[in-house]
């Protein structure tokens, strides 16, 4: 190419034209020279503003590190992980509600879990954000709950969120009046969604207090209508068929809609296993297909041989957001171990789960399994939570009871020749002894090794089942007596006069925040219904001891569960379906 006085002359060897720089005319040069200093000054000012903003964020974070909020003294791992957030969180107690009354503010309660990546993300994006934190600190009294450590309060907040149409996942945020009446419960995904609720409720409380009282009355009425109702005995037919027909198809894509339930529901899988072991070929086919799909799903962590939290779901990129939970790891080990009797190829997955359980969850002293592993770190370095431990070392009664059941199932499936099965056979009785040490002077169980709460019927039923399983593996009158003592405790203290059993023996009140006993006939999130667990515990104890009285009580409890059954939503009664399949008159 050649140019003469700015003209473009085509080069016969070239395939395209290249313009000469002569397009930079004198007029353009003059304009650029005139405004360039102004653009430079504006750019410098913008850069200075950005740097000052980052400096402010850093200084405020440094201040919080030097002066953490009141959660720093809490024993729960999830609460301690929020000690550096800018919100002035308080643990639940009389002080929090007394402060709300004195300052005439609404109470904001955040319910979350250590293993939840969604909770970690909202904590970093919202509760560590100056705008959100300043609004909460100015207009509300903020309380943070650990869902795993406080099961009764967590269930109540989940029930409120369910009435409001919120998805059943963490974190859940609920607002209460200073006198302890709930007015709203949501499960926000983003900072913007949270800010909308905060601004709306703070303005409503200051300008329209009568509307706040109206919301409280409506929510209380809806809760009583849904949960506070007498039992009714009934015998429902067609439960198995309705359950199998209602099962959703396996997901074809790795992503899930925002409000969709987990693709793999453990209650559904356990009900399918119970039906399959009774000879139902359709249930067997559905079970094996789902277990194979789970092994190939984004939830499976091949490196650690664990399954990421099913309840936390996956992100739009198809990656799991949560950490690994003991209660899910144990139940999956039991599922794959028993399913290996139907399809031996699944035995390899059971072995991997047992390896992961032993390597990442087991602690020798005291013999037991920790609660969970940390969720994946956020991709943005500045948003990563400060001081987040790598695991939650708490030993929870319900999760360790499931672990004992899983170890027994694994040992019975693979015999004494397998080294890992031999370890399971030795470990199950030792973990049961740790659970026995959690008994309170009243005969209940402390919910966790922190010994912070007790009086929780699902713990008693699950530990009773674990004791019966250990007795079946290694016969011992002492072990069987332990199961009987727990069942007698439930029978004396937790019975509903109208039928069935309550989740707690009496109402509990923390400040003005009060929760009352309920009789759970439906599944509770990712756990079977309380009364279904108790019916299974009674039946298994009767089979081991030969006492017909507990057989009759288990059958009576099934009738109560049948009275609660709603044929329009059979999947919500997977625990009842499992109990029907396991308990044969």
Coordinates of C-alpha atoms in Angstrom, one line a residue:
X1 CA 0.0 0.0 0.0
X2 CA 1.2 3.5 -0.9
X3 CA -0.1 6.9 0.2
X4 CA 0.4 10.3 -1.5
X5 CA -0.8 13.3 0.5
X6 CA -3.2 11.3 2.6
X7 CA -4.8 9.5 -0.3
X8 CA -5.4 5.8 -0.1
X9 CA -4.0 3.9 -3.1
X10 CA -4.9 0.2 -3.3
X11 CA -2.0 -2.2 -3.2
X12 CA -2.6 -5.1 -5.7
X13 CA -0.9 -7.6 -3.2
X14 CA -3.2 -6.5 -0.3
X15 CA -6.6 -8.0 0.5
X16 CA -8.0 -4.9 2.4
X17 CA -7.5 -1.2 2.6
X18 CA -5.5 0.4 5.4
X19 CA -6.4 4.1 6.1
X20 CA -3.7 6.7 6.6
X21 CA -3.6 8.6 9.9
X22 CA -4.4 11.7 8.1
X23 CA -8.0 11.4 9.3
X24 CA -6.8 13.2 12.5
X25 CA -7.7 16.7 11.1
X26 CA -6.5 19.9 12.7
X27 CA -10.0 20.6 13.9
X28 CA -10.1 17.3 15.8
X29 CA -6.7 17.9 17.3
X30 CA -7.8 21.2 18.6
X31 CA -10.9 19.8 20.2
X32 CA -9.0 17.0 21.8
X33 CA -6.4 19.3 23.1
X34 CA -9.1 21.6 24.5
X35 CA -11.0 19.0 26.5
X36 CA -8.3 16.5 27.4
X37 CA -7.3 18.3 30.7
X38 CA -11.0 18.3 31.7
X39 CA -11.3 14.5 31.0
X40 CA -8.1 13.9 32.8
X41 CA -9.3 15.8 35.9
X42 CA -12.7 14.1 35.8
X43 CA -11.1 10.7 35.6
X44 CA -8.8 11.5 38.5
X45 CA -11.8 12.6 40.6
X46 CA -13.7 9.4 39.8
X47 CA -10.7 7.3 40.7
X48 CA -10.3 9.2 43.9
X49 CA -13.9 8.6 44.9
X50 CA -13.6 4.9 44.2
X51 CA -10.5 4.6 46.2
X52 CA -12.1 6.5 49.1
X53 CA -15.1 4.2 49.0
X54 CA -12.9 1.1 49.1
X55 CA -10.9 2.7 51.9
X56 CA -14.1 3.4 53.9
X57 CA -15.2 -0.2 53.4
X58 CA -11.8 -1.5 54.6
X59 CA -11.7 0.8 57.6
X60 CA -15.2 -0.2 58.7
X61 CA -14.4 -3.9 58.3
X62 CA -11.2 -3.3 60.3
X63 CA -13.3 -1.6 63.0
X64 CA -15.6 -4.6 63.1
X65 CA -12.7 -7.0 63.4
X66 CA -11.4 -4.9 66.4
X67 CA -14.9 -4.7 67.9
X68 CA -17.1 -7.7 66.9
X69 CA -20.8 -7.8 67.7
X70 CA -22.3 -9.8 70.5
X71 CA -22.1 -13.1 68.6
X72 CA -18.4 -13.5 69.4
X73 CA -19.3 -15.3 72.7
X74 CA -21.8 -17.7 71.2
X75 CA -20.9 -21.4 71.1
X76 CA -22.7 -22.1 67.8
X77 CA -20.4 -22.1 64.7
X78 CA -23.0 -20.3 62.6
X79 CA -23.4 -17.5 65.0
X80 CA -19.7 -17.0 65.5
X81 CA -19.3 -16.8 61.7
X82 CA -21.4 -13.6 61.8
X83 CA -19.5 -11.8 64.5
X84 CA -17.7 -9.6 62.0
X85 CA -20.9 -8.6 60.1
X86 CA -21.8 -4.9 60.4
X87 CA -25.3 -5.7 61.8
X88 CA -25.4 -5.5 65.6
X89 CA -26.7 -9.1 66.0
X90 CA -27.9 -10.3 69.4
X91 CA -28.5 -14.0 70.5
X92 CA -32.1 -14.8 71.3
X93 CA -33.2 -14.1 74.8
X94 CA -35.0 -11.8 77.2
X95 CA -32.5 -9.0 76.6
X96 CA -33.2 -8.7 72.8
X97 CA -37.0 -8.3 73.2
X98 CA -36.6 -6.0 76.2
X99 CA -34.4 -3.8 74.1
X100 CA -37.1 -3.9 71.4
X101 CA -39.7 -2.7 73.8
X102 CA -37.6 0.0 75.3
X103 CA -36.6 1.4 71.8
X104 CA -40.1 0.7 70.3
X105 CA -38.7 -1.3 67.4
X106 CA -39.6 -4.4 65.4
X107 CA -37.5 -7.5 66.0
X108 CA -35.7 -9.0 63.0
X109 CA -34.8 -12.7 63.3
X110 CA -32.4 -14.3 60.8
X111 CA -32.5 -18.1 60.7
X112 CA -29.6 -19.8 59.0
X113 CA -27.2 -22.7 59.1
X114 CA -23.4 -23.0 59.0
X115 CA -23.4 -25.3 56.0
X116 CA -25.5 -23.1 53.8
X117 CA -23.8 -21.2 51.0
X118 CA -26.9 -19.0 50.6
X119 CA -26.5 -17.8 54.2
X120 CA -22.8 -17.0 53.6
X121 CA -23.6 -15.1 50.4
X122 CA -26.4 -13.0 52.0
X123 CA -24.2 -12.3 55.0
X124 CA -21.4 -11.0 52.8
X125 CA -23.6 -9.1 50.3
X126 CA -26.2 -7.7 52.7
X127 CA -25.3 -7.9 56.4
X128 CA -21.7 -6.7 55.7
X129 CA -23.0 -3.9 53.6
X130 CA -23.0 -0.5 55.2
X131 CA -26.4 0.6 53.8
X132 CA -28.3 -2.5 54.8
X133 CA -26.6 -2.7 58.2
X134 CA -27.2 0.9 59.1
X135 CA -30.9 0.5 58.2
X136 CA -31.2 -2.6 60.4
X137 CA -29.3 -1.1 63.3
X138 CA -31.4 2.1 63.2
X139 CA -34.9 0.6 62.8
X140 CA -34.8 -3.0 64.2
X141 CA -33.4 -5.1 66.9
X142 CA -31.6 -8.0 65.1
X143 CA -31.4 -11.6 66.4
X144 CA -29.6 -14.4 64.6
X145 CA -30.6 -18.1 65.1
X146 CA -28.6 -21.3 64.3
X147 CA -31.2 -23.6 62.7
X148 CA -29.3 -26.8 63.6
X149 CA -28.8 -25.8 67.3
X150 CA -32.3 -24.5 67.9
X151 CA -34.6 -27.0 66.2
X152 CA -37.9 -25.9 67.9
X153 CA -37.5 -22.2 67.1
X154 CA -36.2 -23.1 63.6
X155 CA -39.3 -25.2 62.9
X156 CA -41.6 -22.4 64.0
X157 CA -39.9 -19.9 61.7
X158 CA -40.0 -22.4 58.8
X159 CA -43.7 -22.9 59.4
X160 CA -44.3 -19.1 59.3
X161 CA -42.3 -18.9 56.1
X162 CA -44.3 -21.7 54.6
X163 CA -47.6 -19.8 55.4
X164 CA -46.2 -16.8 53.6
X165 CA -45.3 -18.9 50.5
X166 CA -41.6 -18.7 50.9
X167 CA -39.3 -21.5 49.7
X168 CA -38.2 -24.0 52.3
X169 CA -34.5 -23.1 52.5
X170 CA -32.2 -20.9 54.5
X171 CA -31.7 -18.1 55.3
X172 CA -35.2 -17.2 56.6
X173 CA -35.9 -13.8 57.9
X174 CA -38.9 -13.1 60.1
X175 CA -40.2 -9.9 61.7
X176 CA -41.9 -9.8 65.1
X177 CA -43.6 -7.0 67.1
X178 CA -41.9 -6.1 70.4
X179 CA -44.5 -8.2 72.2
X180 CA -43.5 -11.3 70.2
X181 CA -46.1 -11.5 67.5
X182 CA -44.9 -12.5 64.0
X183 CA -45.9 -10.3 61.1
X184 CA -43.8 -11.6 58.1
X185 CA -41.4 -14.4 57.2
X186 CA -39.4 -14.6 53.9
X187 CA -36.5 -16.3 52.3
X188 CA -34.7 -13.5 50.4
X189 CA -32.1 -14.3 47.7
X190 CA -30.7 -10.9 47.0
X191 CA -29.8 -7.7 48.8
X192 CA -32.4 -5.8 46.8
X193 CA -35.2 -8.1 47.9
X194 CA -34.1 -7.8 51.6
X195 CA -34.0 -4.0 51.4
X196 CA -37.5 -3.9 50.0
X197 CA -38.9 -5.7 53.0
X198 CA -36.8 -3.7 55.5
X199 CA -37.9 -0.3 54.1
X200 CA -41.5 -1.4 53.8
X201 CA -41.9 -2.7 57.3
X202 CA -39.9 0.1 59.0
X203 CA -42.1 2.7 57.3
X204 CA -45.3 0.8 58.0
X205 CA -44.4 0.4 61.7
X206 CA -43.8 4.2 62.1
X207 CA -46.7 5.4 60.0
X208 CA -49.4 2.7 60.0
X209 CA -49.1 0.7 63.3
X210 CA -52.7 -0.5 63.0
X211 CA -51.7 -2.4 59.8
X212 CA -48.8 -4.1 61.6
X213 CA -51.3 -5.4 64.2
X214 CA -53.6 -6.6 61.4
X215 CA -50.7 -8.5 59.8
X216 CA -49.8 -10.1 63.1
X217 CA -53.5 -11.2 63.7
X218 CA -53.8 -12.6 60.2
X219 CA -50.6 -14.6 60.5
X220 CA -51.4 -15.9 64.0
X221 CA -54.8 -17.0 62.8
X222 CA -53.3 -18.8 59.7
X223 CA -50.8 -20.6 61.9
X224 CA -53.4 -21.8 64.3
X225 CA -55.6 -23.0 61.5
X226 CA -52.7 -24.9 59.9
X227 CA -50.9 -26.4 62.9
X228 CA -53.1 -26.3 66.0
X229 CA -55.8 -28.9 65.2
X230 CA -57.0 -32.1 66.9
X231 CA -56.0 -35.5 65.6
X232 CA -58.5 -37.7 63.9
X233 CA -58.0 -41.4 63.3
X234 CA -58.5 -42.8 59.8
X235 CA -57.4 -45.5 57.5
X236 CA -56.3 -44.2 54.1
X237 CA -56.0 -46.5 51.1
X238 CA -54.0 -46.0 48.0
X239 CA -51.1 -44.1 49.7
X240 CA -48.4 -46.0 48.0
X241 CA -49.9 -45.6 44.5
X242 CA -50.5 -41.9 45.1
X243 CA -46.9 -41.4 46.2
X244 CA -45.4 -43.2 43.3
X245 CA -47.6 -41.4 40.8
X246 CA -46.8 -38.0 42.2
X247 CA -43.0 -38.4 42.1
X248 CA -41.4 -35.7 39.8
X249 CA -39.3 -36.8 36.9
X250 CA -35.5 -36.7 37.3
X251 CA -34.1 -33.3 36.4
X252 CA -32.6 -33.2 32.9
X253 CA -30.6 -30.0 33.5
X254 CA -28.1 -29.3 36.3
X255 CA -29.8 -26.0 37.2
X256 CA -32.9 -25.6 39.3
X257 CA -35.5 -22.8 39.4
X258 CA -35.2 -20.4 42.3
X259 CA -38.2 -21.6 44.2
X260 CA -37.9 -25.3 43.3
X261 CA -37.5 -27.9 46.0
X262 CA -34.3 -30.0 46.0
X263 CA -34.0 -32.3 43.1
X264 CA -33.2 -35.2 45.4
X265 CA -35.4 -35.4 48.5
X266 CA -34.1 -37.9 51.1
X267 CA -37.6 -38.5 52.5
X268 CA -38.8 -39.6 49.0
X269 CA -35.7 -41.8 48.6
X270 CA -36.3 -43.5 52.0
X271 CA -39.9 -44.1 51.2
X272 CA -38.9 -45.6 47.8
X273 CA -36.4 -47.9 49.6
X274 CA -39.1 -49.1 52.0
X275 CA -41.5 -49.9 49.1
X276 CA -38.7 -51.5 47.1
X277 CA -37.7 -53.8 49.9
X278 CA -41.4 -54.9 50.1
X279 CA -41.2 -56.0 46.5
X280 CA -42.6 -53.1 44.6
X281 CA -40.8 -53.2 41.3
X282 CA -41.9 -49.7 40.3
X283 CA -40.5 -48.2 43.5
X284 CA -37.3 -50.2 43.0
X285 CA -36.8 -48.8 39.5
X286 CA -37.5 -45.2 40.6
X287 CA -35.1 -45.6 43.6
X288 CA -32.2 -47.0 41.6
X289 CA -32.5 -44.4 38.9
X290 CA -32.5 -41.6 41.4
X291 CA -29.5 -43.0 43.3
X292 CA -27.5 -43.3 40.1
X293 CA -28.4 -39.8 39.0
X294 CA -27.4 -38.4 42.4
X295 CA -24.0 -40.0 42.1
X296 CA -23.5 -38.2 38.7
X297 CA -25.0 -34.9 39.8
X298 CA -23.2 -31.6 40.8
X299 CA -23.9 -32.5 44.4
X300 CA -21.4 -35.3 44.4
X301 CA -17.9 -34.2 45.6
X302 CA -15.6 -36.9 44.2
X303 CA -12.5 -35.4 45.9
X304 CA -13.8 -35.6 49.4
X305 CA -16.2 -38.4 48.8
X306 CA -19.1 -36.5 50.2
X307 CA -22.4 -35.0 49.0
X308 CA -22.9 -31.3 49.2
X309 CA -25.9 -30.0 51.0
X310 CA -29.0 -31.1 49.0
X311 CA -31.2 -28.6 50.8
X312 CA -29.1 -25.7 49.7
X313 CA -29.5 -26.4 46.0
X314 CA -27.3 -25.3 43.2
X315 CA -26.5 -22.0 41.5
X316 CA -27.4 -21.0 38.0
X317 CA -24.0 -22.2 36.8
X318 CA -24.9 -25.7 37.9
X319 CA -22.6 -25.8 41.0
X320 CA -23.5 -26.8 44.5
X321 CA -23.7 -23.8 46.9
X322 CA -23.7 -25.6 50.2
X323 CA -21.2 -27.5 52.3
X324 CA -21.5 -31.2 53.4
X325 CA -24.0 -32.1 56.1
X326 CA -23.6 -35.1 58.4
X327 CA -27.3 -35.8 58.5
X328 CA -27.5 -36.1 54.7
X329 CA -24.2 -38.0 54.5
X330 CA -25.4 -40.6 57.0
X331 CA -28.8 -41.1 55.5
X332 CA -27.3 -41.5 52.0
X333 CA -24.8 -44.1 53.4
X334 CA -27.8 -46.0 54.7
X335 CA -29.7 -45.7 51.4
X336 CA -26.8 -46.8 49.2
X337 CA -25.9 -49.6 51.6
X338 CA -29.4 -51.1 51.6
X339 CA -29.8 -50.4 47.9
X340 CA -26.6 -52.3 47.2
X341 CA -28.6 -55.4 48.1
X342 CA -30.9 -54.7 45.1
X343 CA -28.1 -53.5 42.8
X344 CA -24.5 -54.5 43.8
X345 CA -23.1 -51.8 41.6
X346 CA -24.2 -49.2 44.1
X347 CA -22.0 -50.8 46.7
X348 CA -19.0 -48.8 45.4
X349 CA -20.9 -45.5 46.2
X350 CA -21.6 -46.8 49.7
X351 CA -17.9 -47.5 50.2
X352 CA -17.0 -44.0 49.1
X353 CA -19.6 -42.4 51.4
X354 CA -18.2 -44.5 54.3
X355 CA -14.7 -43.3 53.5
X356 CA -15.8 -39.7 53.4
X357 CA -17.8 -40.1 56.6
X358 CA -14.8 -41.5 58.4
X359 CA -12.2 -39.1 57.0
X360 CA -14.1 -35.8 57.3
X361 CA -16.8 -36.2 60.0
X362 CA -15.6 -38.7 62.6
X363 CA -14.0 -37.6 65.8
X364 CA -12.4 -40.1 68.2
X365 CA -13.0 -38.3 71.5
X366 CA -15.7 -38.3 72.3
X367 CA -16.7 -40.9 69.7
X368 CA -19.1 -39.1 67.3
X369 CA -19.5 -37.2 64.1
X370 CA -19.3 -33.4 63.7
X371 CA -22.2 -31.5 62.2
X372 CA -21.0 -30.2 58.8
X373 CA -18.3 -29.0 56.6
X374 CA -17.9 -25.4 55.3
X375 CA -19.7 -24.2 52.1
X376 CA -17.5 -23.2 49.2
X377 CA -15.9 -19.8 49.5
X378 CA -17.4 -17.0 47.6
X379 CA -15.7 -16.2 44.3
X380 CA -15.2 -12.5 45.1
X381 CA -12.3 -12.3 47.5
X382 CA -13.5 -9.1 49.3
X383 CA -16.9 -10.7 50.0
X384 CA -15.5 -13.8 51.7
X385 CA -16.6 -14.2 55.3
X386 CA -14.0 -13.4 57.9
X387 CA -13.2 -15.9 60.6
X388 CA -15.3 -18.7 59.0
X389 CA -14.2 -22.0 60.5
X390 CA -13.6 -25.0 58.2
X391 CA -16.2 -27.2 59.9
X392 CA -18.9 -27.1 62.6
X393 CA -17.5 -29.4 65.4
X394 CA -20.8 -29.7 67.2
X395 CA -22.2 -33.2 67.8
X396 CA -26.0 -33.2 67.2
X397 CA -28.1 -35.9 68.6
X398 CA -30.4 -36.4 65.5
X399 CA -27.5 -36.5 63.0
X400 CA -25.4 -38.9 65.1
X401 CA -28.4 -41.2 65.6
X402 CA -28.8 -41.3 61.8
X403 CA -25.0 -42.0 61.6
X404 CA -25.4 -45.0 64.0
X405 CA -28.2 -46.4 61.9
X406 CA -26.1 -45.9 58.7
X407 CA -23.1 -47.7 60.2
X408 CA -25.3 -50.7 61.2
X409 CA -26.8 -50.9 57.7
X410 CA -23.4 -50.6 56.2
X411 CA -21.9 -53.3 58.4
X412 CA -24.8 -55.7 57.9
X413 CA -24.6 -55.2 54.1
X414 CA -20.9 -55.8 53.6
X415 CA -20.1 -58.2 56.5
X416 CA -17.1 -58.4 58.7
X417 CA -14.5 -59.2 56.0
X418 CA -14.6 -55.6 54.7
X419 CA -12.2 -53.4 56.7
X420 CA -14.5 -50.3 56.5
X421 CA -17.5 -52.5 57.6
X422 CA -15.5 -53.7 60.5
X423 CA -14.8 -50.2 61.5
X424 CA -18.5 -49.4 61.3
X425 CA -19.3 -52.4 63.5
X426 CA -16.9 -51.1 66.2
X427 CA -17.9 -47.5 65.9
X428 CA -21.7 -47.7 66.1
X429 CA -21.8 -48.8 69.8
X430 CA -19.3 -46.1 70.8
X431 CA -21.2 -43.3 69.2
X432 CA -24.4 -44.6 70.9
X433 CA -22.6 -44.3 74.3
X434 CA -21.8 -40.7 73.4
X435 CA -25.6 -40.2 72.8
X436 CA -26.4 -41.9 76.1
X437 CA -24.1 -39.3 77.8
X438 CA -26.3 -36.5 76.4
X439 CA -29.2 -37.5 78.6
X440 CA -30.5 -34.9 81.0
X441 CA -31.5 -35.5 84.6
X442 CA -35.2 -35.3 83.5
X443 CA -34.6 -38.2 81.0
X444 CA -34.6 -36.1 77.8
X445 CA -31.6 -35.7 75.6
X446 CA -29.5 -32.6 75.1
X447 CA -29.9 -31.7 71.4
X448 CA -26.1 -31.2 71.0
X449 CA -22.8 -31.5 72.7
X450 CA -23.1 -27.8 73.6
X451 CA -25.9 -28.9 76.0
X452 CA -27.8 -25.7 75.2
X453 CA -31.3 -27.2 74.5
X454 CA -33.3 -30.4 75.2
X455 CA -36.9 -31.6 75.2
X456 CA -37.1 -32.5 71.5
X457 CA -39.1 -35.6 70.6
X458 CA -37.5 -36.3 67.2
X459 CA -34.1 -36.7 69.0
X460 CA -35.6 -39.3 71.4
X461 CA -37.3 -41.3 68.6
X462 CA -34.1 -41.3 66.4
X463 CA -31.8 -42.3 69.3
X464 CA -34.3 -45.0 70.3
X465 CA -34.1 -46.4 66.7
X466 CA -30.3 -46.2 66.8
X467 CA -30.2 -48.2 70.1
X468 CA -32.4 -50.9 68.6
X469 CA -30.2 -51.1 65.6
X470 CA -27.0 -51.5 67.7
X471 CA -28.8 -54.2 69.7
X472 CA -29.5 -56.0 66.5
X473 CA -25.9 -55.8 65.5
X474 CA -24.5 -56.6 69.0
X475 CA -27.2 -58.0 71.3
X476 CA -27.2 -56.2 74.6
X477 CA -30.0 -55.9 77.3
X478 CA -28.5 -52.6 78.4
X479 CA -28.8 -51.1 74.9
X480 CA -32.4 -52.4 74.5
X481 CA -33.2 -50.9 77.9
X482 CA -31.9 -47.5 76.8
X483 CA -34.3 -47.6 73.8
X484 CA -37.2 -48.6 76.1
X485 CA -36.5 -45.7 78.5
X486 CA -36.6 -43.2 75.7
X487 CA -39.9 -44.5 74.4
X488 CA -41.4 -44.5 77.8
X489 CA -40.3 -40.9 78.2
X490 CA -42.1 -39.9 74.9
X491 CA -45.2 -41.8 75.9
X492 CA -45.5 -40.1 79.3
X493 CA -44.5 -36.5 78.4
X494 CA -45.2 -35.9 74.7
X495 CA -48.6 -37.5 74.1
X496 CA -51.3 -35.3 72.4
X497 CA -54.6 -35.9 74.2
X498 CA -56.4 -36.1 70.9
X499 CA -53.9 -38.6 69.4
X500 CA -50.3 -38.7 68.3
X501 CA -47.4 -37.0 70.0
X502 CA -46.1 -33.5 70.2
X503 CA -42.6 -32.4 69.1
X504 CA -41.9 -30.8 72.6
X505 CA -43.5 -31.6 75.9
X506 CA -44.6 -28.0 76.7
X507 CA -44.5 -24.4 75.4
X508 CA -41.2 -22.6 75.4
X509 CA -40.7 -18.9 75.7
X510 CA -37.5 -16.9 75.1
X511 CA -38.3 -13.3 76.1
X512 CA -41.6 -12.5 74.3
X513 CA -40.9 -15.0 71.6
X514 CA -43.0 -18.0 72.3
X515 CA -43.3 -21.4 70.5
X516 CA -45.9 -24.1 71.3
X517 CA -45.8 -27.8 70.7
X518 CA -47.2 -29.2 67.4
X519 CA -48.0 -32.6 66.2
X520 CA -46.1 -33.2 62.9
X521 CA -48.0 -35.4 60.5
X522 CA -46.3 -34.1 57.3
X523 CA -42.6 -34.2 56.6
X524 CA -40.6 -31.4 58.0
X525 CA -38.4 -30.1 55.2
X526 CA -35.8 -32.8 54.6
X527 CA -36.8 -34.8 57.7
X528 CA -39.7 -37.4 57.9
X529 CA -42.7 -36.5 60.1
X530 CA -42.0 -36.7 63.8
X531 CA -44.8 -39.2 64.4
X532 CA -43.7 -41.4 61.5
X533 CA -40.2 -41.6 63.1
X534 CA -41.8 -42.5 66.4
X535 CA -44.0 -45.2 64.8
X536 CA -40.9 -46.7 63.2
X537 CA -39.0 -46.6 66.6
X538 CA -41.9 -48.3 68.4
X539 CA -42.2 -51.0 65.7
X540 CA -38.5 -51.7 65.6
X541 CA -38.3 -51.9 69.4
X542 CA -41.3 -54.3 69.4
X543 CA -39.6 -56.5 66.8
X544 CA -36.4 -56.6 68.9
X545 CA -38.0 -57.1 72.3
X546 CA -41.0 -59.1 71.4
X547 CA -43.3 -56.8 73.3
X548 CA -46.7 -56.7 71.5
X549 CA -47.8 -53.6 73.4
X550 CA -45.4 -51.4 71.3
X551 CA -46.7 -53.1 68.1
X552 CA -50.2 -52.0 69.0
X553 CA -49.1 -48.5 69.8
X554 CA -47.2 -48.2 66.5
X555 CA -50.4 -49.3 64.6
X556 CA -52.5 -46.8 66.6
X557 CA -50.0 -44.0 65.7
X558 CA -50.3 -45.0 62.0
X559 CA -54.0 -44.5 62.2
X560 CA -53.5 -41.0 63.6
X561 CA -51.0 -40.2 60.8
X562 CA -53.6 -41.5 58.4
X563 CA -56.1 -38.9 59.7
X564 CA -53.6 -36.2 58.9
X565 CA -53.0 -37.5 55.4
X566 CA -54.0 -35.2 52.6
X567 CA -54.4 -37.1 49.3
X568 CA -53.9 -34.0 47.2
X569 CA -50.2 -33.7 48.3
X570 CA -48.9 -37.2 48.8
X571 CA -45.2 -36.2 48.5
X572 CA -45.5 -34.3 51.8
X573 CA -46.3 -37.6 53.5
X574 CA -43.3 -39.6 52.4
X575 CA -42.5 -40.3 56.0
X576 CA -46.0 -41.8 56.5
X577 CA -45.6 -43.8 53.3
X578 CA -42.3 -45.2 54.6
X579 CA -43.9 -46.1 57.9
X580 CA -46.8 -47.9 56.2
X581 CA -44.3 -49.9 54.1
X582 CA -42.2 -50.9 57.2
X583 CA -44.9 -51.6 59.7
X584 CA -46.9 -54.7 58.8
X585 CA -49.9 -55.6 61.0

